[in-house]
Amino acid sequence: MVVSDCYRIRPDGIDLTVRLTPKSSADAIDGLGVQADGAVHLAARVRAVPDKGAANAALERLLAGGLGLPRSSVAIIGGSTSRLKTVRLTGNPDDLAAALGEVVAQAGRRA
């Protein structure tokens, strides 16, 4: 399992698959996970509750902060009411891929 398994490259960035756990004890990116069908996702958790978009907004802030992106460069484009989401990261795809790799590596060191 490698980081590139959880995203698709776009000309203007990356579409990232994220599995979000709301109502957690802390906001964190937990690394990579595998779904029952074998698809890979980035696992994240936030303290916010899934009410009126609060958990989605918290995920966008978490990813922006963790990847060093402006908040306007992170947007949930699919799965807004599901745990499994598609998040669009806008920017240089190579830079975004490198930042994702570092975030996943840091999560692995914490585990």
Coordinates of C-alpha atoms in Angstrom, one line a residue:
M1 CA 0.0 0.0 0.0
V2 CA 1.4 3.3 -1.1
V3 CA 0.2 6.9 -0.8
S4 CA -0.4 7.3 -4.5
D5 CA -3.1 4.6 -4.2
C6 CA -5.4 7.0 -2.4
Y7 CA -5.5 9.9 -4.9
R8 CA -5.9 10.7 -8.6
I9 CA -3.7 13.4 -10.3
R10 CA -5.5 16.2 -12.0
P11 CA -3.9 19.0 -14.1
D12 CA -4.7 21.5 -11.3
G13 CA -4.1 19.3 -8.3
I14 CA -5.2 16.0 -6.7
D15 CA -8.5 14.3 -5.9
L16 CA -8.0 12.5 -2.6
T17 CA -10.1 9.7 -1.0
V18 CA -10.5 10.2 2.7
R19 CA -12.4 8.2 5.3
L20 CA -13.5 10.6 8.1
T21 CA -14.3 9.7 11.6
P22 CA -16.2 12.5 13.4
K23 CA -16.7 13.0 17.1
S24 CA -13.2 11.9 17.9
S25 CA -11.1 12.8 20.9
A26 CA -8.6 14.7 18.7
D27 CA -8.2 16.1 15.1
A28 CA -5.6 13.9 13.4
I29 CA -4.5 12.3 10.1
D30 CA -4.0 8.6 10.9
G31 CA -2.3 7.4 7.7
L32 CA -3.6 5.0 5.1
G33 CA -6.4 2.5 5.4
V34 CA -8.0 -0.1 3.2
Q35 CA -11.7 -0.6 2.5
A36 CA -13.4 -3.9 2.2
D37 CA -13.2 -3.7 -1.6
G38 CA -9.4 -3.2 -1.4
A39 CA -9.5 0.5 -2.2
V40 CA -7.0 2.7 -0.3
H41 CA -8.0 5.9 1.5
L42 CA -6.4 8.4 3.9
A43 CA -7.8 8.0 7.4
A44 CA -8.6 11.1 9.3
R45 CA -10.6 12.0 12.4
V46 CA -12.0 15.3 13.8
R47 CA -13.6 16.4 17.0
A48 CA -16.5 18.1 15.2
V49 CA -19.9 16.4 15.0
P50 CA -21.4 15.6 11.6
D51 CA -24.0 18.3 11.9
K52 CA -24.6 21.1 9.4
G53 CA -21.2 20.5 7.7
A54 CA -19.1 21.0 10.9
A55 CA -17.1 17.8 10.5
N56 CA -16.5 18.5 6.8
A57 CA -15.3 22.0 7.5
A58 CA -13.0 20.6 10.2
L59 CA -11.6 18.0 7.8
E60 CA -10.9 20.8 5.2
R61 CA -9.1 22.8 7.9
L62 CA -7.2 19.7 9.1
L63 CA -5.9 18.9 5.6
A64 CA -5.1 22.5 4.8
G65 CA -3.0 22.8 7.9
G66 CA -1.4 19.4 7.6
L67 CA -0.4 20.0 4.0
G68 CA 0.6 23.6 4.3
L69 CA -2.1 24.8 1.9
P70 CA -4.4 27.8 2.1
R71 CA -7.9 26.8 3.2
S72 CA -9.3 27.8 -0.2
S73 CA -7.2 25.1 -1.9
V74 CA -9.1 22.2 -0.1
A75 CA -12.7 21.3 -0.9
I76 CA -14.9 18.3 -0.4
I77 CA -16.4 17.5 -3.8
G78 CA -18.0 14.1 -3.1
G79 CA -19.4 12.2 -0.2
S80 CA -20.4 15.2 2.0
T81 CA -22.9 13.1 4.0
S82 CA -20.8 9.9 3.9
R83 CA -17.7 8.8 5.9
L84 CA -15.9 8.2 2.6
K85 CA -15.2 11.5 0.9
T86 CA -13.5 12.9 -2.2
V87 CA -11.4 16.0 -1.4
R88 CA -10.0 18.2 -4.1
L89 CA -6.6 19.7 -3.3
T90 CA -5.7 22.5 -5.7
G91 CA -2.1 23.2 -6.5
N92 CA 1.0 21.7 -8.1
P93 CA 0.3 17.9 -8.2
D94 CA 3.9 17.0 -7.6
D95 CA 4.1 19.3 -4.6
L96 CA 0.8 18.0 -3.2
A97 CA 1.9 14.4 -3.7
A98 CA 5.1 15.0 -1.8
A99 CA 3.3 16.8 1.0
L100 CA 0.8 13.9 1.3
G101 CA 3.7 11.4 1.4
E102 CA 5.3 13.4 4.3
V103 CA 1.9 13.6 6.2
V104 CA 1.4 9.8 5.9
A105 CA 5.0 9.1 7.0
Q106 CA 4.5 11.3 10.1
A107 CA 1.3 9.5 10.9
G108 CA 3.2 6.2 10.6
R109 CA 5.9 7.4 13.0
R110 CA 3.2 8.4 15.6
A111 CA 1.4 5.0 15.4

